[in-house]
Short mmCIF file of C-alpha atoms and ligand atoms in Angstrom, two decimals:
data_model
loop_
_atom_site.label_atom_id
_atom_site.label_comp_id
_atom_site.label_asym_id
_atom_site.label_seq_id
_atom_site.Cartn_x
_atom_site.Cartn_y
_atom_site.Cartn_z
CA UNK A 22 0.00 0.00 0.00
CA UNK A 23 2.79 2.36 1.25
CA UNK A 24 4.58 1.20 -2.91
CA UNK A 25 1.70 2.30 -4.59
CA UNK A 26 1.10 5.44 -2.70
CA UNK A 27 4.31 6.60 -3.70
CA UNK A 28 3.71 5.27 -7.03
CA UNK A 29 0.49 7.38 -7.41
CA UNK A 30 2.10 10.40 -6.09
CA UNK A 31 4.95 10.35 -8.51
CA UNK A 32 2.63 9.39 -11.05
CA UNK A 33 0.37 12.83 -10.05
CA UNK A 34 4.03 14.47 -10.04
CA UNK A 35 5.46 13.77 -13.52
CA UNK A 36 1.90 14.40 -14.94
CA UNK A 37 1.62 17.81 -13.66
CA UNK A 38 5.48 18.38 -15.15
CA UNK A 39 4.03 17.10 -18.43
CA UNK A 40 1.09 20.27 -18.01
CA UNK A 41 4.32 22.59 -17.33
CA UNK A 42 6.32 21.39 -20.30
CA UNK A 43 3.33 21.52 -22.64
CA UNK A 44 2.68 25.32 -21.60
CA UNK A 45 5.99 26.11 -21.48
CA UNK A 46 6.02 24.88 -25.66
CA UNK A 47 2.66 26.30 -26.26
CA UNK A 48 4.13 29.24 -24.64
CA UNK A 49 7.10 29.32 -26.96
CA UNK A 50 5.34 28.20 -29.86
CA UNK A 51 3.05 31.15 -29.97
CA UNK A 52 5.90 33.56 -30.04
CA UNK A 53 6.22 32.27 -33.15
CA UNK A 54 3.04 31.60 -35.36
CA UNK A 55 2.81 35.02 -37.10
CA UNK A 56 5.75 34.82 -38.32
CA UNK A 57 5.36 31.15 -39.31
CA UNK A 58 2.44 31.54 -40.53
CA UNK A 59 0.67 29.31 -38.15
CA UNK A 60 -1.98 31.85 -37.01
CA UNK A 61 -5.15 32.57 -39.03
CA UNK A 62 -8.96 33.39 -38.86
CA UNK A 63 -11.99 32.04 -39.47
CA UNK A 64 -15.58 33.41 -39.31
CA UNK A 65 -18.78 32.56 -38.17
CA UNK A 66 -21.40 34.19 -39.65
CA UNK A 67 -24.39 36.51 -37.90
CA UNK A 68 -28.00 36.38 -39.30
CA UNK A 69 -30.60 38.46 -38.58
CA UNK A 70 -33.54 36.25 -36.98
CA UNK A 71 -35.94 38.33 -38.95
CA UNK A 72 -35.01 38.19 -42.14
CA UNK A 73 -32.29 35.36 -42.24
CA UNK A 74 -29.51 37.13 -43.95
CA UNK A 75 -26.05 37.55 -42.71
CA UNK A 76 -25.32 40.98 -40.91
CA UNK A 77 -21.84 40.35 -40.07
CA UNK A 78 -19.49 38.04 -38.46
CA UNK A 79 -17.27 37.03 -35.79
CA UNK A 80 -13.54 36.74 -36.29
CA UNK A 81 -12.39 33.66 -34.61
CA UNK A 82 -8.26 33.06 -33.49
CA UNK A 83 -6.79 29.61 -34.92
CA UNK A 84 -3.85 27.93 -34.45
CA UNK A 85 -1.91 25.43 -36.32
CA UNK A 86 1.43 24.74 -35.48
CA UNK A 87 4.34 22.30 -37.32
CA UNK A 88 5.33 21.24 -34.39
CA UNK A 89 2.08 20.14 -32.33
CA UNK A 90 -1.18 20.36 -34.80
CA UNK A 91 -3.90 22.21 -34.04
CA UNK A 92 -4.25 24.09 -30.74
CA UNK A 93 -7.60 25.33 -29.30
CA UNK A 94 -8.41 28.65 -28.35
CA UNK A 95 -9.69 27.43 -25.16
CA UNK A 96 -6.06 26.07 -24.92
CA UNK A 97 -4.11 28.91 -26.19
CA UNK A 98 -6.11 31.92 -24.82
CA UNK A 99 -5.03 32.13 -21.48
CA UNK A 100 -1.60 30.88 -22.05
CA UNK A 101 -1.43 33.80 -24.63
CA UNK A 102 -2.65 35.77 -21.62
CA UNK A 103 -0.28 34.67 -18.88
CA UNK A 104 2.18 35.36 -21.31
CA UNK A 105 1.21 38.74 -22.56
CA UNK A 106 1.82 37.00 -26.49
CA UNK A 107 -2.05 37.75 -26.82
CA UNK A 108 -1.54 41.78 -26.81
CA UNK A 109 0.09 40.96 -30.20
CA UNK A 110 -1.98 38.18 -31.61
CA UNK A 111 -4.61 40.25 -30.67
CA UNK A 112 -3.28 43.16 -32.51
CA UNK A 113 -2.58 40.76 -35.45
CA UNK A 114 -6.58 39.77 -35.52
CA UNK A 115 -7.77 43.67 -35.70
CA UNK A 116 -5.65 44.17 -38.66
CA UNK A 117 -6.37 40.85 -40.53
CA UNK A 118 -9.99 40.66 -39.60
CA UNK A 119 -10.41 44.41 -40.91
CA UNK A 120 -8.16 43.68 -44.12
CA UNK A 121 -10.05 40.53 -44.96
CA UNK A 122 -13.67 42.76 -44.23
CA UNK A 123 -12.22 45.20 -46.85
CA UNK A 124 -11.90 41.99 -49.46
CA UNK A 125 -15.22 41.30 -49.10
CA UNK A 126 -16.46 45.22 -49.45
CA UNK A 127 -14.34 45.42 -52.45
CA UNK A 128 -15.88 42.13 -53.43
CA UNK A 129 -19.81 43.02 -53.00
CA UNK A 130 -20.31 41.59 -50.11
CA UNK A 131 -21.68 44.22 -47.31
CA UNK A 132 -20.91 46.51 -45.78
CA UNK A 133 -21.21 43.72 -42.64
CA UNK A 134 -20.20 44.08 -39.48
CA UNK A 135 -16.91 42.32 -38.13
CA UNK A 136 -16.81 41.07 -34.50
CA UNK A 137 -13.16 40.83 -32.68
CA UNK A 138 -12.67 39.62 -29.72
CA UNK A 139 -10.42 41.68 -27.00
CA UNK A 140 -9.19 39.89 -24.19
CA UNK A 141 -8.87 41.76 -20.99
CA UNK A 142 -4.77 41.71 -20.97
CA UNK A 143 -5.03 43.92 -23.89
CA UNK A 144 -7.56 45.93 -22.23
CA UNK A 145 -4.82 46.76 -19.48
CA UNK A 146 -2.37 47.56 -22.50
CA UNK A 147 -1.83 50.93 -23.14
CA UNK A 148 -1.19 50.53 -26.75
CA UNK A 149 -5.11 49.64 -27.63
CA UNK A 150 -6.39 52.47 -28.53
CA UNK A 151 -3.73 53.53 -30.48
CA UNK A 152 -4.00 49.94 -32.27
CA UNK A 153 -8.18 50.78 -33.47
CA UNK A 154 -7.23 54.38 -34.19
CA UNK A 155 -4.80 52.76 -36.96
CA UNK A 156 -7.17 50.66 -38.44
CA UNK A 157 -8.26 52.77 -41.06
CA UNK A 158 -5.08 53.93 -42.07
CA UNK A 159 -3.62 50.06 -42.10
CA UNK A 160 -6.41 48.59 -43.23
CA UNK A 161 -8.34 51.35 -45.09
CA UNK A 162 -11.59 50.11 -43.45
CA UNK A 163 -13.95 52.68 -41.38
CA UNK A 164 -14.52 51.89 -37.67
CA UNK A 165 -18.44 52.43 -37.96
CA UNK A 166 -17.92 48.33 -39.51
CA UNK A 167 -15.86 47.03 -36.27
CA UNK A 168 -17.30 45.41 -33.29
CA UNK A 169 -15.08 45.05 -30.33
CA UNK A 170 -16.39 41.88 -28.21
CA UNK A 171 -15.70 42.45 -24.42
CA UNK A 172 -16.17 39.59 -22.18
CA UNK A 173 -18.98 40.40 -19.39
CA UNK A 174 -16.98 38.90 -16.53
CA UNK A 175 -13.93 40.91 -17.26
CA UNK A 176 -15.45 44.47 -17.85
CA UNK A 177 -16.34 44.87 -13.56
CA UNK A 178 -12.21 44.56 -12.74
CA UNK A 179 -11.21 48.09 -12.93
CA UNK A 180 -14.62 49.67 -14.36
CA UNK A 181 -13.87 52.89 -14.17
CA UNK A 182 -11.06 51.77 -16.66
CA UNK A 183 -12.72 50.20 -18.78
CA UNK A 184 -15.53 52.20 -19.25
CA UNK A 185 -12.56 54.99 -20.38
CA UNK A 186 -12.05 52.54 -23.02
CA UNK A 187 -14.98 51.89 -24.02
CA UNK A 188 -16.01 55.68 -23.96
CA UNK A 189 -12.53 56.34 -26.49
CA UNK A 190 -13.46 52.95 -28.88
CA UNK A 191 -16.77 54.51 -28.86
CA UNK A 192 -15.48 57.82 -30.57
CA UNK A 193 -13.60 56.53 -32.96
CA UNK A 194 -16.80 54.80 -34.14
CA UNK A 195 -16.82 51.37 -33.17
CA UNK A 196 -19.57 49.43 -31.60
CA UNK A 197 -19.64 47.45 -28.17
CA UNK A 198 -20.33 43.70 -27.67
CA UNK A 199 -20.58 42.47 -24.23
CA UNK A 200 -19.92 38.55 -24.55
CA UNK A 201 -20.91 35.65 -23.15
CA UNK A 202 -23.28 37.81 -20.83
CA UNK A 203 -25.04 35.99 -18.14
CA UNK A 204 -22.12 33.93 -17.04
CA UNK A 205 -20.40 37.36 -15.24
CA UNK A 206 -21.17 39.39 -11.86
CA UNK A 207 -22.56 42.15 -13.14
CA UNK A 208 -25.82 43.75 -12.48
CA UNK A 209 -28.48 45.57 -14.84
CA UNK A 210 -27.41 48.85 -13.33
CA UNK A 211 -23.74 48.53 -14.93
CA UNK A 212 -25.31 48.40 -18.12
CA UNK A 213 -27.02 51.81 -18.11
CA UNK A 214 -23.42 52.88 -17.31
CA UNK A 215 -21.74 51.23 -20.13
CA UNK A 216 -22.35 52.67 -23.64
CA UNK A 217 -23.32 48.71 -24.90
CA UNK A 218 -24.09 47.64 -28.26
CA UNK A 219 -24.53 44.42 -28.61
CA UNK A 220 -24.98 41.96 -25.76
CA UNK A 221 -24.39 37.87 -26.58
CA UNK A 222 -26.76 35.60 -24.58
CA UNK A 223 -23.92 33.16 -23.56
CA UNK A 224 -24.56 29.53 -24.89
CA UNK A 225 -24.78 27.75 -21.71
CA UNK A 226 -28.17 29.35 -21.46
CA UNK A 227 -29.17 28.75 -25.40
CA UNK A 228 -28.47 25.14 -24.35
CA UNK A 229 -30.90 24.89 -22.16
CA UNK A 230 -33.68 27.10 -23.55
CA UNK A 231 -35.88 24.05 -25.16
CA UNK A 232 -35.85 22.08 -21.85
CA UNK A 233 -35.13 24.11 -18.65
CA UNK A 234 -37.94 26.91 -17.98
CA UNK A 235 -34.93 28.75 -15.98
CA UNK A 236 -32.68 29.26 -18.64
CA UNK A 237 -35.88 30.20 -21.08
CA UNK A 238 -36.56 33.05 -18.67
CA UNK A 239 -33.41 34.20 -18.63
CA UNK A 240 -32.92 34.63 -21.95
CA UNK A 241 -36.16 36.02 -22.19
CA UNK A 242 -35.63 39.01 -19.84
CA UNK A 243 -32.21 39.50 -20.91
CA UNK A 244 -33.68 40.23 -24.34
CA UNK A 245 -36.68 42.22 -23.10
CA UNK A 246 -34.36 44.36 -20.91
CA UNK A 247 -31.64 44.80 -23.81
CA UNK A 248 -34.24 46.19 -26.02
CA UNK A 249 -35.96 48.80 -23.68
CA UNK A 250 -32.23 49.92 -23.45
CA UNK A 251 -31.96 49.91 -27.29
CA UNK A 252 -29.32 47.50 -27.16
CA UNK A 253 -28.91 44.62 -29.77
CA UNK A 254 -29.61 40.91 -28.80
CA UNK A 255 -26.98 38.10 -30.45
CA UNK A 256 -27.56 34.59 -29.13
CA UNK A 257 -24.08 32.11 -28.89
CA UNK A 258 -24.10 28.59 -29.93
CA UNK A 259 -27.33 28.13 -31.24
CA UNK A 260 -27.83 24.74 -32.95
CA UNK A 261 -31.44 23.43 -33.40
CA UNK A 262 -34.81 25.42 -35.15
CA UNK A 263 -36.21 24.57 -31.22
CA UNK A 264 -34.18 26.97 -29.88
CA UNK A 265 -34.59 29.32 -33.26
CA UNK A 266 -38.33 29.02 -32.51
CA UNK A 267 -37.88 30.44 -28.96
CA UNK A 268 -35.76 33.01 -29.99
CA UNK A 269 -37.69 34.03 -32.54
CA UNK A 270 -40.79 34.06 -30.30
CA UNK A 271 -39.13 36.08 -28.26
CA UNK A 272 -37.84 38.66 -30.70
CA UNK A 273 -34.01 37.86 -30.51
CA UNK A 274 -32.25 39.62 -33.10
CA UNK A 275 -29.39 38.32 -34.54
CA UNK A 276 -28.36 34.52 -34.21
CA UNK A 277 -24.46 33.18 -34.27
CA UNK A 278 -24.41 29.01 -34.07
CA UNK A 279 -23.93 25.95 -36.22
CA UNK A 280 -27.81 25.82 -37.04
CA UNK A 281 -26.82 28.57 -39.62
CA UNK A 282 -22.87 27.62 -39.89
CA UNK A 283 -19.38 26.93 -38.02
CA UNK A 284 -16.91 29.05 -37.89
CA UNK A 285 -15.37 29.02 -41.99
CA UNK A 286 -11.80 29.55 -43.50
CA UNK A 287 -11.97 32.60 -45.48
CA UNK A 288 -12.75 31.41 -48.92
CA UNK A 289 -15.71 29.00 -47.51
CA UNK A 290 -16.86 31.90 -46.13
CA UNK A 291 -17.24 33.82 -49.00
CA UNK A 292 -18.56 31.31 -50.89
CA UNK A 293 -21.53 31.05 -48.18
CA UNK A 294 -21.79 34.56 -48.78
CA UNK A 295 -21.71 34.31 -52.61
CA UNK A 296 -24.70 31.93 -52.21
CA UNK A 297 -26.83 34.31 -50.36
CA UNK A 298 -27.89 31.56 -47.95
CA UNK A 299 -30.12 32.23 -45.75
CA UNK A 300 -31.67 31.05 -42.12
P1 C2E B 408 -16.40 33.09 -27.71
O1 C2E B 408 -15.91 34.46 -27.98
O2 C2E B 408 -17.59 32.95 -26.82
O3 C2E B 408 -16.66 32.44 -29.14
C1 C2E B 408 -17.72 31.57 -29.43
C2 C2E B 408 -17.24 30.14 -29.40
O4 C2E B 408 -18.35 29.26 -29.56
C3 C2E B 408 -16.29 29.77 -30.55
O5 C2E B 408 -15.38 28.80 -30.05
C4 C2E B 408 -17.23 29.15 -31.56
O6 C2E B 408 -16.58 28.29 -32.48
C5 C2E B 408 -18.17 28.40 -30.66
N1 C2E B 408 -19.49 28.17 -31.26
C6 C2E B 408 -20.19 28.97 -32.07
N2 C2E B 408 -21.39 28.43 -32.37
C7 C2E B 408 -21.44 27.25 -31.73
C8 C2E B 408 -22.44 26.21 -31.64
O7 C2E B 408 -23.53 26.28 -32.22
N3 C2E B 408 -22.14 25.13 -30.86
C9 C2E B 408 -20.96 25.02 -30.20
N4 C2E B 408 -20.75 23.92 -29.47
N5 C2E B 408 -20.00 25.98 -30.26
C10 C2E B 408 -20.25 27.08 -31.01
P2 C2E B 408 -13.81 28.90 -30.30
O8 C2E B 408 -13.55 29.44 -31.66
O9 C2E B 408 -13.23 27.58 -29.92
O10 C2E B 408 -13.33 30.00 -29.28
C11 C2E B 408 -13.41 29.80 -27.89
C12 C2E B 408 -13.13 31.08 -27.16
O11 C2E B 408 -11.76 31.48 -27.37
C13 C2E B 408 -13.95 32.25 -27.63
O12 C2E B 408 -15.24 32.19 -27.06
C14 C2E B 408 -13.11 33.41 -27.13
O13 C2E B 408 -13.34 33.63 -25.76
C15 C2E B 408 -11.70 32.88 -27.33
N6 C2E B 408 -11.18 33.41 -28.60
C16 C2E B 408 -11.28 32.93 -29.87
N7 C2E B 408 -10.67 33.76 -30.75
C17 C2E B 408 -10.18 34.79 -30.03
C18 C2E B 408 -9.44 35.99 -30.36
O14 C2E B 408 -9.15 36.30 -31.53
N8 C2E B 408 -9.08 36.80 -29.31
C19 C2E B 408 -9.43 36.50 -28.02
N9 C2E B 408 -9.03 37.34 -27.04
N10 C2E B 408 -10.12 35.41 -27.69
C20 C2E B 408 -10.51 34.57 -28.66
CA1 CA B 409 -16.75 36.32 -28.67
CA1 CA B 410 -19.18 34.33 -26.38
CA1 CA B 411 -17.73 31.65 -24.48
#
C-alpha cells in the first residue's frame, strides 16, 4: 500500500510536469506563429432572426502549429494571456480581420459588421487604442464596420477603466459587444453605465432554452431588458430550429451558431456569402 502510494504520487508528479512542459512549448510556440504563418482566422457568420440574412461576423483566433497540430483557443487563450503574447496576436486579428472585411467590401459583399474579440490583458495595455485608431489607415476600413467583443466577466475589474475605453473605442466609431453575458457578476445597473451595443446571450443558457424553464426566462428578460435599453440581442451557440423558434418568439435579433454555420476559413466563407444563404 505504502509502494503504490508513492507510485500514485509520482505518477500525479510527472503528470503535472508534463502540463508545465506543454505550456511552457505552447508558450514558446506562440511567439512564433505570425511569423510562421501558423496563425489565421476564421468566421462565423451573424443572421438576422428576422429576415435570415447575414449581418456580419465574428472573427475567430486559430492555431496550427508544425510542431504540435492544431491548438484550441480554449487552450491557447489564457496561455497567450499569462504570457502577454495575446496583446500581439490580438493586434494581429484587428488588422487581418479588418483587411479581410475590406476583401469582401471590395468584393460586394456588405458593408457587414466584423466582430473581434479583446481579451482583458489587452484591455490593461496601453497601446489599444492607439491599435483601433490605426485601423483605417492600415487597413483602409472605417470603424463604424468594427465590433469590439468584451467579455462580461472581465469588464467589472477596474470599471472605471474600462468604461474609459470603451467611452474612447466609442469615438472613434466602433460598436460594443458584451460577450458571453449571463455567465459574469454584473448587475443591470452597470449596463445603463456602459455605452453597450450588442450583448451575446452566452450559450450555456441557449443550451438549455428548449428544456429548462430557468434558462428560457433568462434569456427572455435579458432580451426584453436589452431592447428597452436599445441594445442589440446576439444569441451564442445556437444549434437546433427549437431553440430558433424560442428566440424568434421572443424577438431575438441576430443569431451566431452551427444551425446557420461553423466558424469558416476565409474562402468557404465567401462562398456562403456568394450563395446568399439564408436562415
Ligand atoms: P467566444 O468568444 O464565446 O466564441 C464563441 C465560441 O463558440 C467559438 O469557439 C465558436 O466556435 C463556438 N461556437 C459557435 N457556435 C457554436 C455552436 O452552435 N455550438 C458550439 N458547441 N459551439 C459554437 P472557439 O472558436 O473555440 O473559441 C473559444 C473562445 O476562445 C472564444 O469564445 C473566445 O473567448 C476565445 N477566442 C477565440 N478567438 C479569439 C481571439 O481572436 N481573441 C481573443 N481574445 N479570444 C478569442
Ligand atoms: Ca466572442
Ligand atoms: Ca461568447
Ligand atoms: Ca464563451
Amino acid at each position: 500500500a505504502k509502494n503504490s502510494g508513492k507510485n500514485s504520487y509520482r505518477f500525479f508528479d510527472s503528470y503535472m510536469e508534463d502540463d508545465v512542459n506543454r505550456k511552457n512549448d505552447l508558450a514558446d510556440i506562440l511567439s512564433h506563429v505570425i511569423d510562421k504563418n501558423e496563425i489565421y482566422l476564421q468566421y462565423q457568420p451573424q443572421v438576422n432572426v428576422e429576415s435570415g440574412q447575414v449581418t456580419g461576423y465574428e472573427a475567430l483566433m486559430r492555431i496550427e502549429s508544425e510542431l504540435v497540430g492544431f491548438i484550441s483557443p480554449a487552450e491557447f487563450i489564457p496561455i497567450a494571456e499569462e504570457t502577454g503574447i495575446i496583446n500581439i496576436l490580438g493586434e494581429w486579428a484587428l488588422i487581418e480581420a479588418c483587411n479581410f472585411n475590406q476583401v469582401l467590401i471590395k468584393s460586394g459583399f456588405g458593408p457587414l459588421r466584423v466582430s473581434v474579440n479583446v481579451s482583458t490583458t489587452q484591455l490593461k495595455d496601453d497601446h489599444l487604442i492607439d491599435i483601433i485608431k490605426s485601423i483605417p489607415e492600415k487597413t483602409g476600413m472605417d470603424l463604424k464596420h468594427l465590433e469590439i467583443e468584451i467579455t462580461e466577466s472581465v469588464l467589472m475589474n477596474s470599471f472605471e477603466h474600462n468604461l474609459k475605453l470603451i467611452n474612447q473605442m466609442k469615438e472613434l466609431g466602433c460598436s460594443i459587444a458584451l460577450d458571453d453575458f449571463g455567465t459574469g457578476y454584473s448587475s443591470f445597473n452597470y449596463l445603463t453605465q456602459i455605452p453597450i451595443d450588442t450583448l451575446k446571450i452566452d450559450k450555456s443558457f441557449i443550451d438549455g432554452i428548449c428544456s429548462n424553464e430557468k434558462d428560457r426566462c433568462i434569456a427572455d428578460s435579458i432580451i426584453d431588458l436589452a431592447h428597452k435599453m436599445d441594445i442589440s440581442v446576439v444569441a451564442e451557440g445556437v444549434e437546433d430550429n427549437e431553440q430558433l423558434q424560442i428566440l424568434q418568439n421572443q424577438f431575438c435579433d441576430t443569431l451566431q451558431g452551427y444551425l446557420f454555420s461553423k466558424p469558416l476559413n476565409s474562402t468557404d466563407f465567401i462562398e456562403l456569402l456568394s450563395k446568399h444563404k439564408t436562415l
